[in-house]
Structures are given as C-alpha cells and as structure tokens.
Amino acid sequence: KHLCFIFGIVPTVCNRYINKMMIRVVRFLKNHEDSEIRYPNEDEMRSFALLVQSREPRVDDVIGFIDGLSIPIQCSDSQSEQNACYNGYHSDTMCNNVFLFYPTGIIGAACI
C-alpha cells in the first residue's frame, strides 16, 4: 500500500515487482556464503559471551539475543490456512518470524 503511493503505481504492478524482486533475492542468497545461517562452535560461543559480558558485566554465558517480528498478511480464502495464521493478540492474520542475533550483528538462526 505504502510502496504504491511512494512510487506512484497501482497495487497490481507493485505486487508484480515485489514478487520478481523476492525471486531474485532468494536465488542470490541461496548460494551466497555470507547469507548462511549456522550455529557457532565453542570458540565462537566463548567470544560472543565475552562480548556480551564486556558490555553488560552482570550478564553471564549469553551468546545472543532473540527478537520477533509479526507481519500482517492478506486473509486467505482457505479456512484452515486462515486459522493457522490468525493472531488473537493482534486480531489479524499475521506471519510470525523469530531471529537469533549474535553480538557481532550476525543473524545466527531464524524461524520464518
């Protein structure tokens, strides 16, 4: 909706460009080593814990932080799909995402 106003295009055209862009981004990131999400080894965990503890001395043995994001999505015609995506807290149909961030700014894990 907002992108349509910004670029002065109708929603159909905007949606077409977003879909094309998403396909290209996924294709690029699928084979790019910097986009790989992996769990750290023991040495990395120690260094992450030290980074966190140097910033917050009372926090011990923490290697990252978890944050979530709920994105509103269009309602589905399918009743079962609608029920799976409905969020009672927001009273809307949502896509929930959870990310694990390491203190270096890297995303360590994601549930999308």
PDB file of N, CA and C in Angstrom:
ATOM      1  N   LYS A   1       0.825  -1.185   0.000  1.00  0.00           N
ATOM      2  CA  LYS A   1       0.000   0.000   0.000  1.00  0.00           C
ATOM      3  C   LYS A   1       0.871   1.251   0.000  1.00  0.00           C
ATOM      4  N   HIS A   2       1.837   1.308   0.915  1.00  0.00           N
ATOM      5  CA  HIS A   2       2.689   2.486   1.011  1.00  0.00           C
ATOM      6  C   HIS A   2       3.647   2.594  -0.173  1.00  0.00           C
ATOM      7  N   LEU A   3       4.130   1.444  -0.642  1.00  0.00           N
ATOM      8  CA  LEU A   3       5.026   1.479  -1.801  1.00  0.00           C
ATOM      9  C   LEU A   3       4.311   2.007  -3.038  1.00  0.00           C
ATOM     10  N   CYS A   4       3.040   1.692  -3.158  1.00  0.00           N
ATOM     11  CA  CYS A   4       2.264   2.189  -4.301  1.00  0.00           C
ATOM     12  C   CYS A   4       2.230   3.709  -4.292  1.00  0.00           C
ATOM     13  N   PHE A   5       2.018   4.296  -3.118  1.00  0.00           N
ATOM     14  CA  PHE A   5       1.995   5.758  -3.007  1.00  0.00           C
ATOM     15  C   PHE A   5       3.362   6.359  -3.289  1.00  0.00           C
ATOM     16  N   ILE A   6       4.411   5.709  -2.753  1.00  0.00           N
ATOM     17  CA  ILE A   6       5.766   6.239  -2.931  1.00  0.00           C
ATOM     18  C   ILE A   6       6.171   6.253  -4.397  1.00  0.00           C
ATOM     19  N   PHE A   7       5.904   5.147  -5.109  1.00  0.00           N
ATOM     20  CA  PHE A   7       6.332   5.036  -6.499  1.00  0.00           C
ATOM     21  C   PHE A   7       5.259   5.436  -7.505  1.00  0.00           C
ATOM     22  N   GLY A   8       4.070   5.741  -7.015  1.00  0.00           N
ATOM     23  CA  GLY A   8       3.001   6.190  -7.908  1.00  0.00           C
ATOM     24  C   GLY A   8       2.526   5.111  -8.869  1.00  0.00           C
ATOM     25  N   ILE A   9       2.377   3.878  -8.363  1.00  0.00           N
ATOM     26  CA  ILE A   9       1.926   2.777  -9.204  1.00  0.00           C
ATOM     27  C   ILE A   9       0.731   2.088  -8.536  1.00  0.00           C
ATOM     28  N   VAL A  10      -0.009   1.332  -9.329  1.00  0.00           N
ATOM     29  CA  VAL A  10      -1.173   0.619  -8.798  1.00  0.00           C
ATOM     30  C   VAL A  10      -0.705  -0.648  -8.079  1.00  0.00           C
ATOM     31  N   PRO A  11      -1.503  -1.177  -7.135  1.00  0.00           N
ATOM     32  CA  PRO A  11      -1.091  -2.355  -6.368  1.00  0.00           C
ATOM     33  C   PRO A  11      -0.721  -3.572  -7.213  1.00  0.00           C
ATOM     34  N   THR A  12      -1.380  -3.796  -8.326  1.00  0.00           N
ATOM     35  CA  THR A  12      -1.074  -4.950  -9.176  1.00  0.00           C
ATOM     36  C   THR A  12       0.353  -4.884  -9.698  1.00  0.00           C
ATOM     37  N   VAL A  13       0.755  -3.718 -10.182  1.00  0.00           N
ATOM     38  CA  VAL A  13       2.116  -3.541 -10.710  1.00  0.00           C
ATOM     39  C   VAL A  13       3.129  -3.646  -9.570  1.00  0.00           C
ATOM     40  N   CYS A  14       2.813  -3.037  -8.433  1.00  0.00           N
ATOM     41  CA  CYS A  14       3.698  -3.091  -7.270  1.00  0.00           C
ATOM     42  C   CYS A  14       3.917  -4.534  -6.842  1.00  0.00           C
ATOM     43  N   ASN A  15       2.862  -5.312  -6.761  1.00  0.00           N
ATOM     44  CA  ASN A  15       2.946  -6.717  -6.368  1.00  0.00           C
ATOM     45  C   ASN A  15       3.791  -7.519  -7.347  1.00  0.00           C
ATOM     46  N   ARG A  16       3.649  -7.242  -8.621  1.00  0.00           N
ATOM     47  CA  ARG A  16       4.430  -7.944  -9.650  1.00  0.00           C
ATOM     48  C   ARG A  16       5.926  -7.695  -9.446  1.00  0.00           C
ATOM     49  N   TYR A  17       6.301  -6.427  -9.189  1.00  0.00           N
ATOM     50  CA  TYR A  17       7.714  -6.102  -8.980  1.00  0.00           C
ATOM     51  C   TYR A  17       8.243  -6.695  -7.679  1.00  0.00           C
ATOM     52  N   ILE A  18       7.440  -6.695  -6.633  1.00  0.00           N
ATOM     53  CA  ILE A  18       7.870  -7.285  -5.363  1.00  0.00           C
ATOM     54  C   ILE A  18       8.113  -8.775  -5.536  1.00  0.00           C
ATOM     55  N   ASN A  19       7.211  -9.475  -6.227  1.00  0.00           N
ATOM     56  CA  ASN A  19       7.390 -10.913  -6.456  1.00  0.00           C
ATOM     57  C   ASN A  19       8.644 -11.197  -7.271  1.00  0.00           C
ATOM     58  N   LYS A  20       8.899 -10.409  -8.325  1.00  0.00           N
ATOM     59  CA  LYS A  20      10.108 -10.598  -9.125  1.00  0.00           C
ATOM     60  C   LYS A  20      11.353 -10.359  -8.286  1.00  0.00           C
ATOM     61  N   MET A  21      11.332  -9.317  -7.445  1.00  0.00           N
ATOM     62  CA  MET A  21      12.478  -8.988  -6.610  1.00  0.00           C
ATOM     63  C   MET A  21      12.742 -10.101  -5.594  1.00  0.00           C
ATOM     64  N   MET A  22      11.683 -10.636  -4.978  1.00  0.00           N
ATOM     65  CA  MET A  22      11.846 -11.692  -3.986  1.00  0.00           C
ATOM     66  C   MET A  22      12.462 -12.942  -4.607  1.00  0.00           C
ATOM     67  N   ILE A  23      12.047 -13.293  -5.814  1.00  0.00           N
ATOM     68  CA  ILE A  23      12.614 -14.456  -6.504  1.00  0.00           C
ATOM     69  C   ILE A  23      14.105 -14.245  -6.739  1.00  0.00           C
ATOM     70  N   ARG A  24      14.493 -13.052  -7.187  1.00  0.00           N
ATOM     71  CA  ARG A  24      15.911 -12.765  -7.437  1.00  0.00           C
ATOM     72  C   ARG A  24      16.721 -12.775  -6.154  1.00  0.00           C
ATOM     73  N   VAL A  25      16.184 -12.196  -5.081  1.00  0.00           N
ATOM     74  CA  VAL A  25      16.898 -12.149  -3.800  1.00  0.00           C
ATOM     75  C   VAL A  25      17.107 -13.556  -3.256  1.00  0.00           C
ATOM     76  N   VAL A  26      16.063 -14.380  -3.283  1.00  0.00           N
ATOM     77  CA  VAL A  26      16.178 -15.755  -2.783  1.00  0.00           C
ATOM     78  C   VAL A  26      17.192 -16.539  -3.608  1.00  0.00           C
ATOM     79  N   ARG A  27      17.151 -16.390  -4.910  1.00  0.00           N
ATOM     80  CA  ARG A  27      18.095 -17.093  -5.793  1.00  0.00           C
ATOM     81  C   ARG A  27      19.540 -16.679  -5.475  1.00  0.00           C
ATOM     82  N   PHE A  28      19.763 -15.383  -5.238  1.00  0.00           N
ATOM     83  CA  PHE A  28      21.103 -14.885  -4.928  1.00  0.00           C
ATOM     84  C   PHE A  28      21.568 -15.371  -3.562  1.00  0.00           C
ATOM     85  N   LEU A  29      20.706 -15.232  -2.546  1.00  0.00           N
ATOM     86  CA  LEU A  29      21.106 -15.575  -1.185  1.00  0.00           C
ATOM     87  C   LEU A  29      21.271 -17.068  -0.966  1.00  0.00           C
ATOM     88  N   LYS A  30      20.578 -17.889  -1.753  1.00  0.00           N
ATOM     89  CA  LYS A  30      20.651 -19.338  -1.598  1.00  0.00           C
ATOM     90  C   LYS A  30      22.077 -19.852  -1.774  1.00  0.00           C
ATOM     91  N   ASN A  31      22.850 -19.216  -2.646  1.00  0.00           N
ATOM     92  CA  ASN A  31      24.202 -19.679  -2.945  1.00  0.00           C
ATOM     93  C   ASN A  31      25.299 -18.766  -2.396  1.00  0.00           C
ATOM     94  N   HIS A  32      24.948 -17.766  -1.616  1.00  0.00           N
ATOM     95  CA  HIS A  32      25.938 -16.818  -1.104  1.00  0.00           C
ATOM     96  C   HIS A  32      26.359 -17.238   0.300  1.00  0.00           C
ATOM     97  N   GLU A  33      27.666 -17.401   0.522  1.00  0.00           N
ATOM     98  CA  GLU A  33      28.143 -17.922   1.809  1.00  0.00           C
ATOM     99  C   GLU A  33      27.864 -16.977   2.982  1.00  0.00           C
ATOM    100  N   ASP A  34      27.788 -15.679   2.745  1.00  0.00           N
ATOM    101  CA  ASP A  34      27.512 -14.738   3.840  1.00  0.00           C
ATOM    102  C   ASP A  34      26.057 -14.787   4.299  1.00  0.00           C
ATOM    103  N   SER A  35      25.185 -15.389   3.522  1.00  0.00           N
ATOM    104  CA  SER A  35      23.776 -15.482   3.908  1.00  0.00           C
ATOM    105  C   SER A  35      23.471 -16.783   4.654  1.00  0.00           C
ATOM    106  N   GLU A  36      24.493 -17.601   4.858  1.00  0.00           N
ATOM    107  CA  GLU A  36      24.322 -18.873   5.546  1.00  0.00           C
ATOM    108  C   GLU A  36      24.033 -18.646   7.030  1.00  0.00           C
ATOM    109  N   ILE A  37      23.036 -19.341   7.545  1.00  0.00           N
ATOM    110  CA  ILE A  37      22.730 -19.274   8.972  1.00  0.00           C
ATOM    111  C   ILE A  37      23.224 -20.567   9.593  1.00  0.00           C
ATOM    112  N   ARG A  38      24.116 -20.432  10.593  1.00  0.00           N
ATOM    113  CA  ARG A  38      24.670 -21.614  11.245  1.00  0.00           C
ATOM    114  C   ARG A  38      24.885 -21.328  12.724  1.00  0.00           C
ATOM    115  N   TYR A  39      24.924 -22.386  13.520  1.00  0.00           N
ATOM    116  CA  TYR A  39      25.143 -22.255  14.955  1.00  0.00           C
ATOM    117  C   TYR A  39      26.646 -22.139  15.209  1.00  0.00           C
ATOM    118  N   PRO A  40      27.074 -21.310  16.159  1.00  0.00           N
ATOM    119  CA  PRO A  40      28.518 -21.109  16.375  1.00  0.00           C
ATOM    120  C   PRO A  40      29.174 -22.320  17.051  1.00  0.00           C
ATOM    121  N   ASN A  41      30.479 -22.470  16.809  1.00  0.00           N
ATOM    122  CA  ASN A  41      31.223 -23.519  17.511  1.00  0.00           C
ATOM    123  C   ASN A  41      31.574 -23.014  18.925  1.00  0.00           C
ATOM    124  N   GLU A  42      32.263 -23.838  19.723  1.00  0.00           N
ATOM    125  CA  GLU A  42      32.532 -23.483  21.123  1.00  0.00           C
ATOM    126  C   GLU A  42      33.390 -22.230  21.257  1.00  0.00           C
ATOM    127  N   ASP A  43      34.398 -22.073  20.398  1.00  0.00           N
ATOM    128  CA  ASP A  43      35.257 -20.885  20.462  1.00  0.00           C
ATOM    129  C   ASP A  43      34.456 -19.611  20.152  1.00  0.00           C
ATOM    130  N   GLU A  44      33.601 -19.694  19.146  1.00  0.00           N
ATOM    131  CA  GLU A  44      32.761 -18.539  18.809  1.00  0.00           C
ATOM    132  C   GLU A  44      31.800 -18.216  19.951  1.00  0.00           C
ATOM    133  N   MET A  45      31.245 -19.264  20.583  1.00  0.00           N
ATOM    134  CA  MET A  45      30.339 -19.037  21.711  1.00  0.00           C
ATOM    135  C   MET A  45      31.059 -18.329  22.858  1.00  0.00           C
ATOM    136  N   ARG A  46      32.293 -18.745  23.155  1.00  0.00           N
ATOM    137  CA  ARG A  46      33.068 -18.078  24.212  1.00  0.00           C
ATOM    138  C   ARG A  46      33.305 -16.613  23.870  1.00  0.00           C
ATOM    139  N   SER A  47      33.676 -16.341  22.628  1.00  0.00           N
ATOM    140  CA  SER A  47      33.946 -14.952  22.247  1.00  0.00           C
ATOM    141  C   SER A  47      32.666 -14.116  22.259  1.00  0.00           C
ATOM    142  N   PHE A  48      31.527 -14.708  21.852  1.00  0.00           N
ATOM    143  CA  PHE A  48      30.246 -13.986  21.912  1.00  0.00           C
ATOM    144  C   PHE A  48      29.873 -13.685  23.360  1.00  0.00           C
ATOM    145  N   ALA A  49      30.070 -14.680  24.250  1.00  0.00           N
ATOM    146  CA  ALA A  49      29.752 -14.482  25.667  1.00  0.00           C
ATOM    147  C   ALA A  49      30.633 -13.384  26.267  1.00  0.00           C
ATOM    148  N   LEU A  50      31.906 -13.347  25.879  1.00  0.00           N
ATOM    149  CA  LEU A  50      32.803 -12.287  26.366  1.00  0.00           C
ATOM    150  C   LEU A  50      32.388 -10.912  25.838  1.00  0.00           C
ATOM    151  N   LEU A  51      31.953 -10.856  24.586  1.00  0.00           N
ATOM    152  CA  LEU A  51      31.470  -9.585  24.028  1.00  0.00           C
ATOM    153  C   LEU A  51      30.262  -9.058  24.797  1.00  0.00           C
ATOM    154  N   VAL A  52      29.333  -9.953  25.089  1.00  0.00           N
ATOM    155  CA  VAL A  52      28.140  -9.552  25.834  1.00  0.00           C
ATOM    156  C   VAL A  52      28.520  -9.142  27.244  1.00  0.00           C
ATOM    157  N   GLN A  53      29.407  -9.916  27.887  1.00  0.00           N
ATOM    158  CA  GLN A  53      29.789  -9.614  29.259  1.00  0.00           C
ATOM    159  C   GLN A  53      30.612  -8.329  29.355  1.00  0.00           C
ATOM    160  N   SER A  54      31.380  -8.008  28.336  1.00  0.00           N
ATOM    161  CA  SER A  54      32.133  -6.743  28.359  1.00  0.00           C
ATOM    162  C   SER A  54      31.192  -5.541  28.281  1.00  0.00           C
ATOM    163  N   ARG A  55      30.065  -5.725  27.632  1.00  0.00           N
ATOM    164  CA  ARG A  55      29.061  -4.637  27.534  1.00  0.00           C
ATOM    165  C   ARG A  55      28.189  -4.582  28.774  1.00  0.00           C
ATOM    166  N   GLU A  56      27.795  -5.763  29.281  1.00  0.00           N
ATOM    167  CA  GLU A  56      26.931  -5.878  30.461  1.00  0.00           C
ATOM    168  C   GLU A  56      27.585  -6.864  31.433  1.00  0.00           C
ATOM    169  N   PRO A  57      28.402  -6.382  32.377  1.00  0.00           N
ATOM    170  CA  PRO A  57      29.173  -7.270  33.259  1.00  0.00           C
ATOM    171  C   PRO A  57      28.341  -8.254  34.083  1.00  0.00           C
ATOM    172  N   ARG A  58      27.109  -7.932  34.402  1.00  0.00           N
ATOM    173  CA  ARG A  58      26.286  -8.836  35.217  1.00  0.00           C
ATOM    174  C   ARG A  58      25.676  -9.975  34.404  1.00  0.00           C
ATOM    175  N   VAL A  59      25.724  -9.883  33.085  1.00  0.00           N
ATOM    176  CA  VAL A  59      25.158 -10.926  32.223  1.00  0.00           C
ATOM    177  C   VAL A  59      26.244 -11.961  31.953  1.00  0.00           C
ATOM    178  N   ASP A  60      25.926 -13.222  32.252  1.00  0.00           N
ATOM    179  CA  ASP A  60      26.920 -14.286  32.154  1.00  0.00           C
ATOM    180  C   ASP A  60      26.421 -15.388  31.211  1.00  0.00           C
ATOM    181  N   ASP A  61      27.307 -15.911  30.381  1.00  0.00           N
ATOM    182  CA  ASP A  61      27.016 -17.041  29.482  1.00  0.00           C
ATOM    183  C   ASP A  61      25.875 -16.787  28.508  1.00  0.00           C
ATOM    184  N   VAL A  62      25.803 -15.599  27.953  1.00  0.00           N
ATOM    185  CA  VAL A  62      24.801 -15.269  26.941  1.00  0.00           C
ATOM    186  C   VAL A  62      25.540 -15.089  25.616  1.00  0.00           C
ATOM    187  N   ILE A  63      25.072 -15.784  24.569  1.00  0.00           N
ATOM    188  CA  ILE A  63      25.768 -15.700  23.278  1.00  0.00           C
ATOM    189  C   ILE A  63      24.981 -14.921  22.235  1.00  0.00           C
ATOM    190  N   GLY A  64      23.731 -14.545  22.545  1.00  0.00           N
ATOM    191  CA  GLY A  64      22.937 -13.815  21.560  1.00  0.00           C
ATOM    192  C   GLY A  64      21.621 -13.355  22.136  1.00  0.00           C
ATOM    193  N   PHE A  65      20.818 -12.769  21.267  1.00  0.00           N
ATOM    194  CA  PHE A  65      19.542 -12.208  21.679  1.00  0.00           C
ATOM    195  C   PHE A  65      18.480 -12.593  20.665  1.00  0.00           C
ATOM    196  N   ILE A  66      17.282 -12.863  21.152  1.00  0.00           N
ATOM    197  CA  ILE A  66      16.185 -13.276  20.288  1.00  0.00           C
ATOM    198  C   ILE A  66      15.179 -12.137  20.175  1.00  0.00           C
ATOM    199  N   ASP A  67      14.711 -11.913  18.969  1.00  0.00           N
ATOM    200  CA  ASP A  67      13.682 -10.903  18.732  1.00  0.00           C
ATOM    201  C   ASP A  67      12.722 -11.447  17.683  1.00  0.00           C
ATOM    202  N   GLY A  68      11.495 -10.986  17.741  1.00  0.00           N
ATOM    203  CA  GLY A  68      10.484 -11.459  16.810  1.00  0.00           C
ATOM    204  C   GLY A  68       9.838 -10.331  16.039  1.00  0.00           C
ATOM    205  N   LEU A  69       9.171 -10.706  14.995  1.00  0.00           N
ATOM    206  CA  LEU A  69       8.508  -9.747  14.126  1.00  0.00           C
ATOM    207  C   LEU A  69       7.249 -10.395  13.582  1.00  0.00           C
ATOM    208  N   SER A  70       6.123  -9.695  13.732  1.00  0.00           N
ATOM    209  CA  SER A  70       4.854 -10.169  13.176  1.00  0.00           C
ATOM    210  C   SER A  70       4.472  -9.267  12.014  1.00  0.00           C
ATOM    211  N   ILE A  71       4.300  -9.867  10.849  1.00  0.00           N
ATOM    212  CA  ILE A  71       3.980  -9.101   9.648  1.00  0.00           C
ATOM    213  C   ILE A  71       2.543  -9.410   9.242  1.00  0.00           C
ATOM    214  N   PRO A  72       1.693  -8.371   9.122  1.00  0.00           N
ATOM    215  CA  PRO A  72       0.319  -8.627   8.682  1.00  0.00           C
ATOM    216  C   PRO A  72       0.294  -9.142   7.245  1.00  0.00           C
ATOM    217  N   ILE A  73      -0.538 -10.150   7.001  1.00  0.00           N
ATOM    218  CA  ILE A  73      -0.668 -10.711   5.656  1.00  0.00           C
ATOM    219  C   ILE A  73      -2.133 -10.685   5.234  1.00  0.00           C
ATOM    220  N   GLN A  74      -2.353 -10.857   3.960  1.00  0.00           N
ATOM    221  CA  GLN A  74      -3.703 -10.848   3.411  1.00  0.00           C
ATOM    222  C   GLN A  74      -4.453 -12.096   3.866  1.00  0.00           C
ATOM    223  N   CYS A  75      -5.718 -11.936   4.170  1.00  0.00           N
ATOM    224  CA  CYS A  75      -6.557 -13.064   4.594  1.00  0.00           C
ATOM    225  C   CYS A  75      -6.681 -14.071   3.461  1.00  0.00           C
ATOM    226  N   SER A  76      -6.732 -15.353   3.840  1.00  0.00           N
ATOM    227  CA  SER A  76      -6.836 -16.427   2.859  1.00  0.00           C
ATOM    228  C   SER A  76      -8.289 -16.867   2.706  1.00  0.00           C
ATOM    229  N   ASP A  77      -8.622 -17.394   1.537  1.00  0.00           N
ATOM    230  CA  ASP A  77      -9.953 -17.966   1.319  1.00  0.00           C
ATOM    231  C   ASP A  77     -10.095 -19.319   2.012  1.00  0.00           C
ATOM    232  N   SER A  78      -8.967 -19.995   2.252  1.00  0.00           N
ATOM    233  CA  SER A  78      -8.966 -21.301   2.897  1.00  0.00           C
ATOM    234  C   SER A  78      -9.143 -21.122   4.405  1.00  0.00           C
ATOM    235  N   GLN A  79     -10.152 -21.758   4.966  1.00  0.00           N
ATOM    236  CA  GLN A  79     -10.447 -21.632   6.400  1.00  0.00           C
ATOM    237  C   GLN A  79      -9.300 -22.165   7.261  1.00  0.00           C
ATOM    238  N   SER A  80      -8.706 -23.312   6.874  1.00  0.00           N
ATOM    239  CA  SER A  80      -7.624 -23.896   7.670  1.00  0.00           C
ATOM    240  C   SER A  80      -6.375 -23.019   7.638  1.00  0.00           C
ATOM    241  N   GLU A  81      -6.075 -22.437   6.480  1.00  0.00           N
ATOM    242  CA  GLU A  81      -4.923 -21.546   6.368  1.00  0.00           C
ATOM    243  C   GLU A  81      -5.160 -20.260   7.164  1.00  0.00           C
ATOM    244  N   GLN A  82      -6.379 -19.763   7.114  1.00  0.00           N
ATOM    245  CA  GLN A  82      -6.748 -18.563   7.869  1.00  0.00           C
ATOM    246  C   GLN A  82      -6.577 -18.815   9.372  1.00  0.00           C
ATOM    247  N   ASN A  83      -7.029 -19.972   9.848  1.00  0.00           N
ATOM    248  CA  ASN A  83      -6.897 -20.304  11.268  1.00  0.00           C
ATOM    249  C   ASN A  83      -5.442 -20.457  11.687  1.00  0.00           C
ATOM    250  N   ALA A  84      -4.598 -21.005  10.807  1.00  0.00           N
ATOM    251  CA  ALA A  84      -3.187 -21.202  11.127  1.00  0.00           C
ATOM    252  C   ALA A  84      -2.437 -19.886  11.260  1.00  0.00           C
ATOM    253  N   CYS A  85      -2.855 -18.865  10.525  1.00  0.00           N
ATOM    254  CA  CYS A  85      -2.149 -17.585  10.514  1.00  0.00           C
ATOM    255  C   CYS A  85      -2.800 -16.518  11.386  1.00  0.00           C
ATOM    256  N   TYR A  86      -3.953 -16.812  11.970  1.00  0.00           N
ATOM    257  CA  TYR A  86      -4.652 -15.795  12.764  1.00  0.00           C
ATOM    258  C   TYR A  86      -3.937 -15.580  14.095  1.00  0.00           C
ATOM    259  N   ASN A  87      -3.742 -14.317  14.459  1.00  0.00           N
ATOM    260  CA  ASN A  87      -3.091 -13.941  15.704  1.00  0.00           C
ATOM    261  C   ASN A  87      -4.116 -13.226  16.571  1.00  0.00           C
ATOM    262  N   GLY A  88      -4.539 -13.853  17.660  1.00  0.00           N
ATOM    263  CA  GLY A  88      -5.559 -13.277  18.536  1.00  0.00           C
ATOM    264  C   GLY A  88      -5.105 -12.013  19.225  1.00  0.00           C
ATOM    265  N   TYR A  89      -3.821 -11.919  19.539  1.00  0.00           N
ATOM    266  CA  TYR A  89      -3.292 -10.719  20.206  1.00  0.00           C
ATOM    267  C   TYR A  89      -3.451  -9.493  19.318  1.00  0.00           C
ATOM    268  N   HIS A  90      -3.129  -9.660  18.038  1.00  0.00           N
ATOM    269  CA  HIS A  90      -3.229  -8.545  17.086  1.00  0.00           C
ATOM    270  C   HIS A  90      -4.606  -8.471  16.426  1.00  0.00           C
ATOM    271  N   SER A  91      -5.428  -9.494  16.634  1.00  0.00           N
ATOM    272  CA  SER A  91      -6.749  -9.591  15.984  1.00  0.00           C
ATOM    273  C   SER A  91      -6.631  -9.433  14.472  1.00  0.00           C
ATOM    274  N   ASP A  92      -5.641 -10.106  13.906  1.00  0.00           N
ATOM    275  CA  ASP A  92      -5.383 -10.017  12.470  1.00  0.00           C
ATOM    276  C   ASP A  92      -4.661 -11.282  12.015  1.00  0.00           C
ATOM    277  N   THR A  93      -4.566 -11.457  10.711  1.00  0.00           N
ATOM    278  CA  THR A  93      -3.824 -12.568  10.122  1.00  0.00           C
ATOM    279  C   THR A  93      -2.367 -12.126   9.988  1.00  0.00           C
ATOM    280  N   MET A  94      -1.443 -12.884  10.610  1.00  0.00           N
ATOM    281  CA  MET A  94      -0.048 -12.462  10.693  1.00  0.00           C
ATOM    282  C   MET A  94       0.894 -13.594  10.280  1.00  0.00           C
ATOM    283  N   CYS A  95       2.076 -13.212   9.825  1.00  0.00           N
ATOM    284  CA  CYS A  95       3.175 -14.143   9.592  1.00  0.00           C
ATOM    285  C   CYS A  95       4.222 -13.830  10.659  1.00  0.00           C
ATOM    286  N   ASN A  96       4.495 -14.789  11.545  1.00  0.00           N
ATOM    287  CA  ASN A  96       5.413 -14.556  12.658  1.00  0.00           C
ATOM    288  C   ASN A  96       6.810 -15.041  12.301  1.00  0.00           C
ATOM    289  N   ASN A  97       7.807 -14.226  12.643  1.00  0.00           N
ATOM    290  CA  ASN A  97       9.201 -14.537  12.387  1.00  0.00           C
ATOM    291  C   ASN A  97       9.992 -14.335  13.676  1.00  0.00           C
ATOM    292  N   VAL A  98      10.953 -15.227  13.944  1.00  0.00           N
ATOM    293  CA  VAL A  98      11.812 -15.107  15.118  1.00  0.00           C
ATOM    294  C   VAL A  98      13.257 -15.197  14.647  1.00  0.00           C
ATOM    295  N   PHE A  99      14.105 -14.296  15.176  1.00  0.00           N
ATOM    296  CA  PHE A  99      15.515 -14.240  14.786  1.00  0.00           C
ATOM    297  C   PHE A  99      16.409 -14.315  16.014  1.00  0.00           C
ATOM    298  N   LEU A 100      17.558 -15.003  15.888  1.00  0.00           N
ATOM    299  CA  LEU A 100      18.589 -15.015  16.913  1.00  0.00           C
ATOM    300  C   LEU A 100      19.734 -14.147  16.401  1.00  0.00           C
ATOM    301  N   PHE A 101      20.037 -13.087  17.136  1.00  0.00           N
ATOM    302  CA  PHE A 101      21.118 -12.176  16.764  1.00  0.00           C
ATOM    303  C   PHE A 101      22.315 -12.412  17.662  1.00  0.00           C
ATOM    304  N   TYR A 102      23.501 -12.516  17.054  1.00  0.00           N
ATOM    305  CA  TYR A 102      24.740 -12.603  17.815  1.00  0.00           C
ATOM    306  C   TYR A 102      25.233 -11.192  18.107  1.00  0.00           C
ATOM    307  N   PRO A 103      26.090 -11.015  19.113  1.00  0.00           N
ATOM    308  CA  PRO A 103      26.552  -9.669  19.458  1.00  0.00           C
ATOM    309  C   PRO A 103      27.387  -8.995  18.366  1.00  0.00           C
ATOM    310  N   THR A 104      27.793  -9.747  17.359  1.00  0.00           N
ATOM    311  CA  THR A 104      28.526  -9.169  16.235  1.00  0.00           C
ATOM    312  C   THR A 104      27.601  -8.581  15.184  1.00  0.00           C
ATOM    313  N   GLY A 105      26.263  -8.773  15.382  1.00  0.00           N
ATOM    314  CA  GLY A 105      25.278  -8.258  14.427  1.00  0.00           C
ATOM    315  C   GLY A 105      24.837  -9.284  13.405  1.00  0.00           C
ATOM    316  N   ILE A 106      25.367 -10.479  13.475  1.00  0.00           N
ATOM    317  CA  ILE A 106      25.024 -11.548  12.536  1.00  0.00           C
ATOM    318  C   ILE A 106      23.765 -12.256  13.018  1.00  0.00           C
ATOM    319  N   ILE A 107      22.901 -12.647  12.083  1.00  0.00           N
ATOM    320  CA  ILE A 107      21.727 -13.445  12.423  1.00  0.00           C
ATOM    321  C   ILE A 107      22.170 -14.903  12.491  1.00  0.00           C
ATOM    322  N   GLY A 108      22.040 -15.506  13.667  1.00  0.00           N
ATOM    323  CA  GLY A 108      22.518 -16.865  13.880  1.00  0.00           C
ATOM    324  C   GLY A 108      21.491 -17.927  13.563  1.00  0.00           C
ATOM    325  N   ALA A 109      20.223 -17.610  13.744  1.00  0.00           N
ATOM    326  CA  ALA A 109      19.161 -18.570  13.456  1.00  0.00           C
ATOM    327  C   ALA A 109      17.893 -17.790  13.155  1.00  0.00           C
ATOM    328  N   ALA A 110      17.011 -18.409  12.393  1.00  0.00           N
ATOM    329  CA  ALA A 110      15.763 -17.740  12.036  1.00  0.00           C
ATOM    330  C   ALA A 110      14.663 -18.770  11.880  1.00  0.00           C
ATOM    331  N   CYS A 111      13.488 -18.412  12.352  1.00  0.00           N
ATOM    332  CA  CYS A 111      12.290 -19.216  12.141  1.00  0.00           C
ATOM    333  C   CYS A 111      11.313 -18.314  11.411  1.00  0.00           C
ATOM    334  N   ILE A 112      11.181 -18.544  10.112  1.00  0.00           N
ATOM    335  CA  ILE A 112      10.401 -17.631   9.278  1.00  0.00           C
ATOM    336  C   ILE A 112       9.159 -18.346   8.776  1.00  0.00           C
TER     337      ILE A 112
END
